[in-house]
Amino acid sequence: MKVKIGVSNRHVHLSESDFKKLFNSDKTLEVVKELTQPGEFASNLKVTLKTGKSVIENVRVLGPLRSYTQVEISKTDAYKLGLNPPVRESGDVLNSEDITIIGDNEVTIPSCCILASRHIHATNEDIKKYNLDPTKKYSVRVLGEKGGIFDNVSVKVSDKYYFEMHIDTDDANAHLLENGSEGFIINE
Amino acid sequence: MKVKIGVSNRHVHLSESDFKKLFNSDKTLEVVKELTQPGEFASNLKVTLKTGKSVIENVRVLGPLRSYTQVEISKTDAYKLGLNPPVRESGDVLNSEDITIIGDNEVTIPSCCILASRHIHATNEDIKKYNLDPTKKYSVRVLGEKGGIFDNVSVKVSDKYYFEMHIDTDDANAHLLENGSEGFIINE
């Protein structure tokens, strides 16, 4: 059961109110590049992430705006920034890490920074076709010189999704994967 | 079959002749911290790694001096530096990446930069006790929220070794492991 892999670099999703705090009123969120998940896009805007320990510059804001602000980083980034974000599904930001974001203005946003859990985007048709249970976690095998298995991969279902597994840059670099690499869902 | 995990951050091993090129004659390689493998140590000296694309500062020189110079980095480091080092066993540096090292002096060292392959240090007694074949590669399971399996783990045998699996920071961060974490060797 083959699945294409998409690698998510560190990025930021913004709520409308945080967008307005971070950027001057002449700024708009424009599509620079469509992402593989329909409707999602890399925007024209970049921000700096800042903590008491360090900064990471040039972090892409993704669009469209959401109902919550969420900063997704890797564990490698977390060490650099001195944070300990929990592993979470997208949107589940309660009691995650606070972080300061710098756009045109500097704003500290409480409870927004997570490590994104590994997940597969699937339509209801994909779920049926591959006999997947969205309430279960799966393991996904990857091949190559630094191959292996990712455990605890969740399945997110929407009929607008493109069938794809998302991992962060630590997972990708550890196993020498890149956008378009292939994984194999273990479904016993 | 439990094995302790040791995480190797980027580091440099130097030959005597490269050591003399890099450092002024008043410098000596001194033990700052003994490593878990007997005889190996973190030294007092740090260097900068430099390529046409970027630099990484404060990279620790390990001791003692070896018969070859070897720079071990992660894939994350490799992207930053614009290099594509091969995955190799320690000492196998033929046709690996060139890199410039800056100590007291700046020296470009050909064919020295690798991604270290995952490996287990074992004594002959360990090999017998755990029924391991040093000519084979093993898979090692790790647990936790970002658990999984590392494939292609080699076994290096010496009676002076301490039984331990070494992985790089990408492997560690992808699977949320740190020094002293545990893995389980799969031996079917």
mmCIF file of C-alpha atoms in Angstrom:
data_model
loop_
_atom_site.group_PDB
_atom_site.id
_atom_site.type_symbol
_atom_site.label_atom_id
_atom_site.label_comp_id
_atom_site.label_asym_id
_atom_site.label_seq_id
_atom_site.Cartn_x
_atom_site.Cartn_y
_atom_site.Cartn_z
ATOM 1 C CA MET A 1 0.000 0.000 0.000
ATOM 2 C CA LYS A 2 2.116 2.774 -1.421
ATOM 3 C CA VAL A 3 1.799 6.375 -0.219
ATOM 4 C CA LYS A 4 3.600 9.462 -1.513
ATOM 5 C CA ILE A 5 5.531 11.456 1.057
ATOM 6 C CA GLY A 6 5.382 15.218 1.487
ATOM 7 C CA VAL A 7 7.992 16.880 3.687
ATOM 8 C CA SER A 8 6.807 19.838 5.790
ATOM 9 C CA ASN A 9 9.478 22.385 6.601
ATOM 10 C CA ARG A 10 8.850 24.609 9.648
ATOM 11 C CA HIS A 11 5.890 26.912 8.953
ATOM 12 C CA VAL A 12 3.235 29.120 10.470
ATOM 13 C CA HIS A 13 -0.574 29.169 10.162
ATOM 14 C CA LEU A 14 -2.202 32.393 11.348
ATOM 15 C CA SER A 15 -5.603 33.367 12.660
ATOM 16 C CA GLU A 16 -7.090 36.544 11.178
ATOM 17 C CA SER A 17 -6.617 38.469 14.422
ATOM 18 C CA ASP A 18 -2.951 37.425 14.802
ATOM 19 C CA PHE A 19 -2.383 38.219 11.110
ATOM 20 C CA LYS A 20 -3.657 41.761 11.738
ATOM 21 C CA LYS A 21 -1.426 42.147 14.807
ATOM 22 C CA LEU A 22 1.665 40.870 12.991
ATOM 23 C CA PHE A 23 1.377 42.725 9.685
ATOM 24 C CA ASN A 24 0.648 46.297 8.697
ATOM 25 C CA SER A 25 -2.693 46.888 6.959
ATOM 26 C CA ASP A 26 -1.068 47.195 3.501
ATOM 27 C CA LYS A 27 -0.054 43.517 3.646
ATOM 28 C CA THR A 28 -2.199 40.730 2.204
ATOM 29 C CA LEU A 29 -1.731 36.976 2.193
ATOM 30 C CA GLU A 30 -1.045 36.090 -1.452
ATOM 31 C CA VAL A 31 -0.573 32.706 -3.107
ATOM 32 C CA VAL A 32 3.068 32.144 -4.081
ATOM 33 C CA LYS A 33 2.825 28.371 -4.575
ATOM 34 C CA GLU A 34 -0.106 25.973 -4.336
ATOM 35 C CA LEU A 35 0.607 23.033 -1.998
ATOM 36 C CA THR A 36 -0.429 19.458 -2.796
ATOM 37 C CA GLN A 37 -3.412 19.635 -0.411
ATOM 38 C CA PRO A 38 -6.086 21.549 -2.391
ATOM 39 C CA GLY A 39 -6.645 25.133 -1.182
ATOM 40 C CA GLU A 40 -3.462 25.250 0.897
ATOM 41 C CA PHE A 41 -0.674 27.534 -0.268
ATOM 42 C CA ALA A 42 2.765 28.943 0.534
ATOM 43 C CA SER A 43 2.213 32.690 0.891
ATOM 44 C CA ASN A 44 4.313 35.735 0.079
ATOM 45 C CA LEU A 45 4.977 36.374 3.777
ATOM 46 C CA LYS A 46 7.798 35.174 5.998
ATOM 47 C CA VAL A 47 8.295 35.690 9.725
ATOM 48 C CA THR A 48 11.004 35.261 12.343
ATOM 49 C CA LEU A 49 10.468 32.920 15.300
ATOM 50 C CA LYS A 50 12.037 34.213 18.502
ATOM 51 C CA THR A 51 12.597 32.844 22.007
ATOM 52 C CA GLY A 52 14.862 33.850 24.870
ATOM 53 C CA LYS A 53 17.477 31.437 23.468
ATOM 54 C CA SER A 54 17.568 31.995 19.713
ATOM 55 C CA VAL A 55 15.801 33.037 16.528
ATOM 56 C CA ILE A 56 14.888 31.262 13.282
ATOM 57 C CA GLU A 57 14.403 33.595 10.335
ATOM 58 C CA ASN A 58 12.572 33.226 7.023
ATOM 59 C CA VAL A 59 9.788 30.964 8.238
ATOM 60 C CA ARG A 60 7.012 30.733 5.668
ATOM 61 C CA VAL A 61 3.436 31.697 6.481
ATOM 62 C CA LEU A 62 1.027 29.232 4.868
ATOM 63 C CA GLY A 63 -2.457 30.175 3.733
ATOM 64 C CA PRO A 64 -5.375 30.481 3.914
ATOM 65 C CA LEU A 65 -5.915 32.019 7.378
ATOM 66 C CA ARG A 66 -7.291 29.572 9.952
ATOM 67 C CA SER A 67 -9.403 29.854 13.088
ATOM 68 C CA TYR A 68 -6.224 29.366 15.199
ATOM 69 C CA THR A 69 -2.539 30.274 15.013
ATOM 70 C CA GLN A 70 -0.178 27.306 14.858
ATOM 71 C CA VAL A 71 3.614 27.190 14.536
ATOM 72 C CA GLU A 72 4.953 23.815 13.371
ATOM 73 C CA ILE A 73 8.656 23.202 13.945
ATOM 74 C CA SER A 74 10.969 20.182 14.101
ATOM 75 C CA LYS A 75 12.657 18.827 17.244
ATOM 76 C CA THR A 76 15.943 20.139 15.800
ATOM 77 C CA ASP A 77 14.387 23.629 15.651
ATOM 78 C CA ALA A 78 12.986 23.123 19.170
ATOM 79 C CA TYR A 79 16.477 22.470 20.587
ATOM 80 C CA LYS A 80 17.791 25.582 18.826
ATOM 81 C CA LEU A 81 14.942 27.682 20.253
ATOM 82 C CA GLY A 82 15.030 26.086 23.698
ATOM 83 C CA LEU A 83 11.424 24.887 23.478
ATOM 84 C CA ASN A 84 9.807 21.542 24.235
ATOM 85 C CA PRO A 85 6.681 21.443 22.046
ATOM 86 C CA PRO A 86 4.324 18.465 22.295
ATOM 87 C CA VAL A 87 3.646 16.118 19.346
ATOM 88 C CA ARG A 88 0.157 17.063 18.210
ATOM 89 C CA GLU A 89 -2.402 16.775 15.440
ATOM 90 C CA SER A 90 -2.991 20.020 13.563
ATOM 91 C CA GLY A 91 -5.373 22.321 15.465
ATOM 92 C CA ASP A 92 -4.703 20.725 18.863
ATOM 93 C CA VAL A 93 -2.628 23.566 20.313
ATOM 94 C CA LEU A 94 -3.978 23.679 23.890
ATOM 95 C CA ASN A 95 -1.073 23.771 26.381
ATOM 96 C CA SER A 96 1.543 23.769 23.645
ATOM 97 C CA GLU A 97 4.523 26.165 23.642
ATOM 98 C CA ASP A 98 4.307 29.965 23.523
ATOM 99 C CA ILE A 99 6.465 31.661 20.908
ATOM 100 C CA THR A 100 7.217 35.179 19.712
ATOM 101 C CA ILE A 101 6.582 35.813 16.008
ATOM 102 C CA ILE A 102 8.056 38.813 14.210
ATOM 103 C CA GLY A 103 6.437 40.116 11.004
ATOM 104 C CA ASP A 104 6.057 43.873 10.641
ATOM 105 C CA ASN A 105 5.431 43.793 14.387
ATOM 106 C CA GLU A 106 6.532 41.486 17.176
ATOM 107 C CA VAL A 107 3.780 39.477 18.879
ATOM 108 C CA THR A 108 4.071 36.771 21.533
ATOM 109 C CA ILE A 109 1.437 34.140 20.910
ATOM 110 C CA PRO A 110 0.586 31.811 23.779
ATOM 111 C CA SER A 111 0.146 28.083 23.289
ATOM 112 C CA CYS A 112 0.647 27.773 19.531
ATOM 113 C CA CYS A 113 3.883 25.859 18.891
ATOM 114 C CA ILE A 114 3.842 22.089 18.242
ATOM 115 C CA LEU A 115 5.718 19.233 16.603
ATOM 116 C CA ALA A 116 3.226 17.991 14.000
ATOM 117 C CA SER A 117 2.419 14.306 14.325
ATOM 118 C CA ARG A 118 3.037 12.140 11.279
ATOM 119 C CA HIS A 119 -0.195 11.852 9.297
ATOM 120 C CA ILE A 120 -1.747 10.635 6.074
ATOM 121 C CA HIS A 121 -4.267 12.759 4.161
ATOM 122 C CA ALA A 122 -6.959 10.566 2.602
ATOM 123 C CA THR A 123 -10.386 10.853 1.013
ATOM 124 C CA ASN A 124 -13.293 8.588 1.979
ATOM 125 C CA GLU A 125 -12.614 6.772 -1.279
ATOM 126 C CA ASP A 126 -8.940 6.224 -0.322
ATOM 127 C CA ILE A 127 -10.046 4.916 3.101
ATOM 128 C CA LYS A 128 -12.299 2.320 1.453
ATOM 129 C CA LYS A 129 -9.818 1.426 -1.272
ATOM 130 C CA TYR A 130 -6.952 0.835 1.166
ATOM 131 C CA ASN A 131 -9.103 -0.489 4.025
ATOM 132 C CA LEU A 132 -7.852 2.160 6.469
ATOM 133 C CA ASP A 133 -9.462 2.992 9.822
ATOM 134 C CA PRO A 134 -9.135 6.732 10.616
ATOM 135 C CA THR A 135 -9.437 6.000 14.356
ATOM 136 C CA LYS A 136 -6.261 3.861 14.231
ATOM 137 C CA LYS A 137 -2.572 4.732 14.008
ATOM 138 C CA TYR A 138 -0.474 3.053 11.308
ATOM 139 C CA SER A 139 3.165 2.232 10.723
ATOM 140 C CA VAL A 140 4.766 3.209 7.427
ATOM 141 C CA ARG A 141 7.913 1.580 6.017
ATOM 142 C CA VAL A 142 10.439 3.567 4.004
ATOM 143 C CA LEU A 143 13.302 2.078 2.014
ATOM 144 C CA GLY A 144 16.873 3.068 1.235
ATOM 145 C CA GLU A 145 20.231 3.296 2.986
ATOM 146 C CA LYS A 146 18.646 4.892 6.047
ATOM 147 C CA GLY A 147 15.272 3.191 5.694
ATOM 148 C CA GLY A 148 13.039 2.108 8.523
ATOM 149 C CA ILE A 149 9.548 2.475 9.919
ATOM 150 C CA PHE A 150 7.542 5.440 11.196
ATOM 151 C CA ASP A 151 5.101 4.454 13.942
ATOM 152 C CA ASN A 152 2.038 6.373 15.142
ATOM 153 C CA VAL A 153 0.952 7.724 11.775
ATOM 154 C CA SER A 154 -2.602 9.096 11.953
ATOM 155 C CA VAL A 155 -5.117 9.242 9.093
ATOM 156 C CA LYS A 156 -6.999 12.485 8.377
ATOM 157 C CA VAL A 157 -10.028 12.218 6.120
ATOM 158 C CA SER A 158 -11.571 14.829 3.843
ATOM 159 C CA ASP A 159 -12.933 14.446 0.353
ATOM 160 C CA LYS A 160 -10.863 17.421 -0.780
ATOM 161 C CA TYR A 161 -7.577 15.791 0.327
ATOM 162 C CA TYR A 162 -4.806 14.490 -1.907
ATOM 163 C CA PHE A 163 -3.586 11.034 -0.750
ATOM 164 C CA GLU A 164 -0.212 11.765 0.824
ATOM 165 C CA MET A 165 1.756 11.246 4.045
ATOM 166 C CA HIS A 166 3.204 14.313 5.753
ATOM 167 C CA ILE A 167 6.377 14.151 7.822
ATOM 168 C CA ASP A 168 8.637 16.886 9.175
ATOM 169 C CA THR A 169 12.221 17.616 8.133
ATOM 170 C CA ASP A 170 13.707 15.573 11.008
ATOM 171 C CA ASP A 171 11.812 12.461 9.889
ATOM 172 C CA ALA A 172 12.770 13.162 6.270
ATOM 173 C CA ASN A 173 16.458 13.825 6.936
ATOM 174 C CA ALA A 174 16.867 10.886 9.332
ATOM 175 C CA HIS A 175 15.584 8.510 6.657
ATOM 176 C CA LEU A 176 16.960 10.397 3.604
ATOM 177 C CA LEU A 177 13.509 11.156 2.195
ATOM 178 C CA GLU A 178 12.329 14.096 0.147
ATOM 179 C CA ASN A 179 9.121 15.374 -1.411
ATOM 180 C CA GLY A 180 7.791 12.622 -3.669
ATOM 181 C CA SER A 181 9.570 9.764 -1.865
ATOM 182 C CA GLU A 182 7.440 6.679 -1.262
ATOM 183 C CA GLY A 183 6.301 4.930 1.869
ATOM 184 C CA PHE A 184 4.434 1.665 2.362
ATOM 185 C CA ILE A 185 1.569 1.558 4.851
ATOM 186 C CA ILE A 186 1.676 -1.589 6.986
ATOM 187 C CA ASN A 187 -1.914 -2.776 7.369
ATOM 188 C CA GLU A 188 -2.033 -6.146 9.093
ATOM 189 C CA MET B 1 17.415 -7.500 23.032
ATOM 190 C CA LYS B 2 17.855 -4.084 24.572
ATOM 191 C CA VAL B 3 20.613 -1.695 23.486
ATOM 192 C CA LYS B 4 21.442 1.734 24.891
ATOM 193 C CA ILE B 5 21.485 4.588 22.424
ATOM 194 C CA GLY B 6 24.215 7.187 22.102
ATOM 195 C CA VAL B 7 23.536 10.273 19.980
ATOM 196 C CA SER B 8 26.480 11.633 17.974
ATOM 197 C CA ASN B 9 26.348 15.339 17.275
ATOM 198 C CA ARG B 10 28.400 16.595 14.300
ATOM 199 C CA HIS B 11 32.121 16.141 15.042
ATOM 200 C CA VAL B 12 35.582 15.925 13.556
ATOM 201 C CA HIS B 13 38.327 13.289 13.823
ATOM 202 C CA LEU B 14 41.765 14.512 12.725
ATOM 203 C CA SER B 15 44.915 12.872 11.396
ATOM 204 C CA GLU B 16 48.147 14.043 12.962
ATOM 205 C CA SER B 17 49.196 15.861 9.796
ATOM 206 C CA ASP B 18 45.857 17.693 9.425
ATOM 207 C CA PHE B 19 45.950 18.531 13.142
ATOM 208 C CA LYS B 20 49.341 20.202 12.622
ATOM 209 C CA LYS B 21 48.063 22.122 9.590
ATOM 210 C CA LEU B 22 44.937 23.323 11.402
ATOM 211 C CA PHE B 23 46.387 24.328 14.761
ATOM 212 C CA ASN B 24 49.403 26.359 15.856
ATOM 213 C CA SER B 25 52.174 24.398 17.558
ATOM 214 C CA ASP B 26 51.185 25.633 21.046
ATOM 215 C CA LYS B 27 47.883 23.709 20.799
ATOM 216 C CA THR B 28 47.460 20.182 22.110
ATOM 217 C CA LEU B 29 44.493 17.822 22.020
ATOM 218 C CA GLU B 30 43.342 17.545 25.629
ATOM 219 C CA VAL B 31 40.626 15.406 27.188
ATOM 220 C CA VAL B 32 37.618 17.508 28.188
ATOM 221 C CA LYS B 33 35.153 14.633 28.570
ATOM 222 C CA GLU B 34 35.581 10.876 28.205
ATOM 223 C CA LEU B 35 33.054 9.344 25.783
ATOM 224 C CA THR B 36 31.292 6.039 26.437
ATOM 225 C CA GLN B 37 33.573 4.167 24.027
ATOM 226 C CA PRO B 38 36.796 3.600 26.024
ATOM 227 C CA GLY B 39 39.728 5.800 24.933
ATOM 228 C CA GLU B 40 37.544 8.180 22.896
ATOM 229 C CA PHE B 41 37.134 11.717 24.184
ATOM 230 C CA ALA B 42 35.667 15.150 23.475
ATOM 231 C CA SER B 43 38.681 17.449 23.233
ATOM 232 C CA ASN B 44 39.280 21.072 24.169
ATOM 233 C CA LEU B 45 39.307 22.123 20.502
ATOM 234 C CA LYS B 46 36.477 23.300 18.273
ATOM 235 C CA VAL B 47 36.525 24.132 14.570
ATOM 236 C CA THR B 48 34.325 25.791 11.973
ATOM 237 C CA LEU B 49 33.127 23.830 8.937
ATOM 238 C CA LYS B 50 32.949 25.949 5.792
ATOM 239 C CA THR B 51 31.634 25.471 2.258
ATOM 240 C CA GLY B 52 30.757 27.856 -0.553
ATOM 241 C CA LYS B 53 27.178 27.923 0.801
ATOM 242 C CA SER B 54 27.442 28.265 4.567
ATOM 243 C CA VAL B 55 29.395 27.681 7.772
ATOM 244 C CA ILE B 56 28.770 25.678 10.942
ATOM 245 C CA GLU B 57 30.704 26.919 13.977
ATOM 246 C CA ASN B 58 31.727 25.278 17.256
ATOM 247 C CA VAL B 59 32.161 21.746 15.915
ATOM 248 C CA ARG B 60 33.934 19.570 18.467
ATOM 249 C CA VAL B 61 37.193 17.782 17.630
ATOM 250 C CA LEU B 62 37.194 14.291 19.132
ATOM 251 C CA GLY B 63 40.323 12.478 20.226
ATOM 252 C CA PRO B 64 42.612 10.669 20.019
ATOM 253 C CA LEU B 65 44.109 11.512 16.618
ATOM 254 C CA ARG B 66 43.422 8.888 13.951
ATOM 255 C CA SER B 67 45.178 7.714 10.796
ATOM 256 C CA TYR B 68 42.591 9.647 8.730
ATOM 257 C CA THR B 69 40.575 12.861 8.983
ATOM 258 C CA GLN B 70 36.802 12.380 9.081
ATOM 259 C CA VAL B 71 34.025 14.933 9.433
ATOM 260 C CA GLU B 72 30.683 13.418 10.513
ATOM 261 C CA ILE B 73 27.609 15.577 9.953
ATOM 262 C CA SER B 74 23.853 15.030 9.721
ATOM 263 C CA LYS B 75 21.729 15.336 6.562
ATOM 264 C CA THR B 76 20.268 18.524 8.080
ATOM 265 C CA ASP B 77 23.817 19.926 8.327
ATOM 266 C CA ALA B 78 24.522 18.697 4.782
ATOM 267 C CA TYR B 79 21.577 20.719 3.373
ATOM 268 C CA LYS B 80 22.792 23.805 5.254
ATOM 269 C CA LEU B 81 26.315 23.357 3.869
ATOM 270 C CA GLY B 82 25.195 22.386 0.359
ATOM 271 C CA LEU B 83 26.930 19.007 0.513
ATOM 272 C CA ASN B 84 25.761 15.504 -0.376
ATOM 273 C CA PRO B 85 27.899 13.196 1.767
ATOM 274 C CA PRO B 86 27.519 9.424 1.406
ATOM 275 C CA VAL B 87 26.327 7.179 4.258
ATOM 276 C CA ARG B 88 29.479 5.387 5.387
ATOM 277 C CA GLU B 89 31.066 3.301 8.109
ATOM 278 C CA SER B 90 33.723 5.161 10.080
ATOM 279 C CA GLY B 91 37.064 5.198 8.222
ATOM 280 C CA ASP B 92 35.502 4.634 4.785
ATOM 281 C CA VAL B 93 36.034 8.163 3.451
ATOM 282 C CA LEU B 94 37.122 7.407 -0.145
ATOM 283 C CA ASN B 95 35.144 9.581 -2.589
ATOM 284 C CA SER B 96 33.238 11.318 0.186
ATOM 285 C CA GLU B 97 32.768 15.110 0.307
ATOM 286 C CA ASP B 98 35.568 17.686 0.542
ATOM 287 C CA ILE B 99 35.185 20.306 3.244
ATOM 288 C CA THR B 100 37.081 23.319 4.572
ATOM 289 C CA ILE B 101 37.929 23.229 8.283
ATOM 290 C CA ILE B 102 38.950 26.347 10.189
ATOM 291 C CA GLY B 103 40.962 26.033 13.405
ATOM 292 C CA ASP B 104 43.852 28.448 13.904
ATOM 293 C CA ASN B 105 44.298 28.090 10.153
ATOM 294 C CA GLU B 106 41.928 27.279 7.288
ATOM 295 C CA VAL B 107 42.535 23.978 5.501
ATOM 296 C CA THR B 108 40.468 22.325 2.754
ATOM 297 C CA ILE B 109 40.518 18.586 3.260
ATOM 298 C CA PRO B 110 39.527 16.417 0.307
ATOM 299 C CA SER B 111 37.232 13.417 0.675
ATOM 300 C CA CYS B 112 36.615 13.427 4.436
ATOM 301 C CA CYS B 113 32.954 14.307 5.040
ATOM 302 C CA ILE B 114 30.346 11.562 5.576
ATOM 303 C CA LEU B 115 26.986 10.769 7.130
ATOM 304 C CA ALA B 116 27.870 8.052 9.658
ATOM 305 C CA SER B 117 25.867 4.875 9.212
ATOM 306 C CA ARG B 118 23.878 3.658 12.208
ATOM 307 C CA HIS B 119 25.961 1.143 14.134
ATOM 308 C CA ILE B 120 26.181 -0.912 17.298
ATOM 309 C CA HIS B 121 29.440 -1.216 19.236
ATOM 310 C CA ALA B 122 29.821 -4.709 20.680
ATOM 311 C CA THR B 123 32.472 -6.937 22.241
ATOM 312 C CA ASN B 124 32.990 -10.558 21.170
ATOM 313 C CA GLU B 125 31.211 -11.497 24.378
ATOM 314 C CA ASP B 126 28.193 -9.310 23.435
ATOM 315 C CA ILE B 127 28.120 -10.888 19.980
ATOM 316 C CA LYS B 128 27.911 -14.366 21.495
ATOM 317 C CA LYS B 129 25.478 -13.384 24.238
ATOM 318 C CA TYR B 130 23.024 -11.739 21.802
ATOM 319 C CA ASN B 131 23.692 -14.099 18.879
ATOM 320 C CA LEU B 132 24.672 -11.242 16.535
ATOM 321 C CA ASP B 133 26.445 -11.667 13.197
ATOM 322 C CA PRO B 134 28.822 -8.733 12.528
ATOM 323 C CA THR B 135 28.582 -9.353 8.757
ATOM 324 C CA LYS B 136 24.817 -8.666 8.862
ATOM 325 C CA LYS B 137 22.776 -5.479 9.175
ATOM 326 C CA TYR B 138 20.071 -5.307 11.837
ATOM 327 C CA SER B 139 16.871 -3.376 12.448
ATOM 328 C CA VAL B 140 16.366 -1.663 15.791
ATOM 329 C CA ARG B 141 12.962 -0.676 17.184
ATOM 330 C CA VAL B 142 12.512 2.448 19.297
ATOM 331 C CA LEU B 143 9.394 3.324 21.269
ATOM 332 C CA GLY B 144 7.511 6.504 22.121
ATOM 333 C CA GLU B 145 5.289 9.058 20.418
ATOM 334 C CA LYS B 146 7.572 9.189 17.391
ATOM 335 C CA GLY B 147 8.813 5.622 17.646
ATOM 336 C CA GLY B 148 9.679 3.365 14.752
ATOM 337 C CA ILE B 149 12.461 1.241 13.335
ATOM 338 C CA PHE B 150 15.981 2.003 12.129
ATOM 339 C CA ASP B 151 17.078 -0.332 9.326
ATOM 340 C CA ASN B 152 20.627 -1.054 8.151
ATOM 341 C CA VAL B 153 22.306 -0.939 11.549
ATOM 342 C CA SER B 154 25.802 -2.433 11.366
ATOM 343 C CA VAL B 155 27.668 -4.173 14.184
ATOM 344 C CA LYS B 156 31.263 -3.179 14.976
ATOM 345 C CA VAL B 157 33.233 -5.562 17.178
ATOM 346 C CA SER B 158 36.123 -4.839 19.513
ATOM 347 C CA ASP B 159 36.791 -6.168 22.980
ATOM 348 C CA LYS B 160 37.370 -2.634 24.211
ATOM 349 C CA TYR B 161 33.896 -1.468 23.121
ATOM 350 C CA TYR B 162 30.973 -0.562 25.359
ATOM 351 C CA PHE B 163 27.702 -2.133 24.100
ATOM 352 C CA GLU B 164 25.805 0.789 22.590
ATOM 353 C CA MET B 165 24.065 1.889 19.390
ATOM 354 C CA HIS B 166 25.191 5.146 17.797
ATOM 355 C CA ILE B 167 22.840 7.316 15.758
ATOM 356 C CA ASP B 168 23.148 10.890 14.512
ATOM 357 C CA THR B 169 21.076 13.888 15.625
ATOM 358 C CA ASP B 170 18.629 13.543 12.708
ATOM 359 C CA ASP B 171 17.798 9.962 13.705
ATOM 360 C CA ALA B 172 17.552 11.019 17.358
ATOM 361 C CA ASN B 173 15.381 14.084 16.748
ATOM 362 C CA ALA B 174 13.071 12.335 14.271
ATOM 363 C CA HIS B 175 12.300 9.666 16.850
ATOM 364 C CA LEU B 176 12.598 11.879 19.972
ATOM 365 C CA LEU B 177 15.583 9.966 21.365
ATOM 366 C CA GLU B 178 18.452 11.200 23.496
ATOM 367 C CA ASN B 179 21.609 9.822 25.070
ATOM 368 C CA GLY B 180 20.616 6.850 27.208
ATOM 369 C CA SER B 181 17.365 6.107 25.331
ATOM 370 C CA GLU B 182 16.762 2.433 24.611
ATOM 371 C CA GLY B 183 16.408 0.471 21.396
ATOM 372 C CA PHE B 184 15.467 -3.154 20.801
ATOM 373 C CA ILE B 185 17.469 -5.148 18.269
ATOM 374 C CA ILE B 186 15.228 -7.259 16.040
ATOM 375 C CA ASN B 187 16.958 -10.610 15.563
ATOM 376 C CA GLU B 188 14.737 -13.069 13.727
#
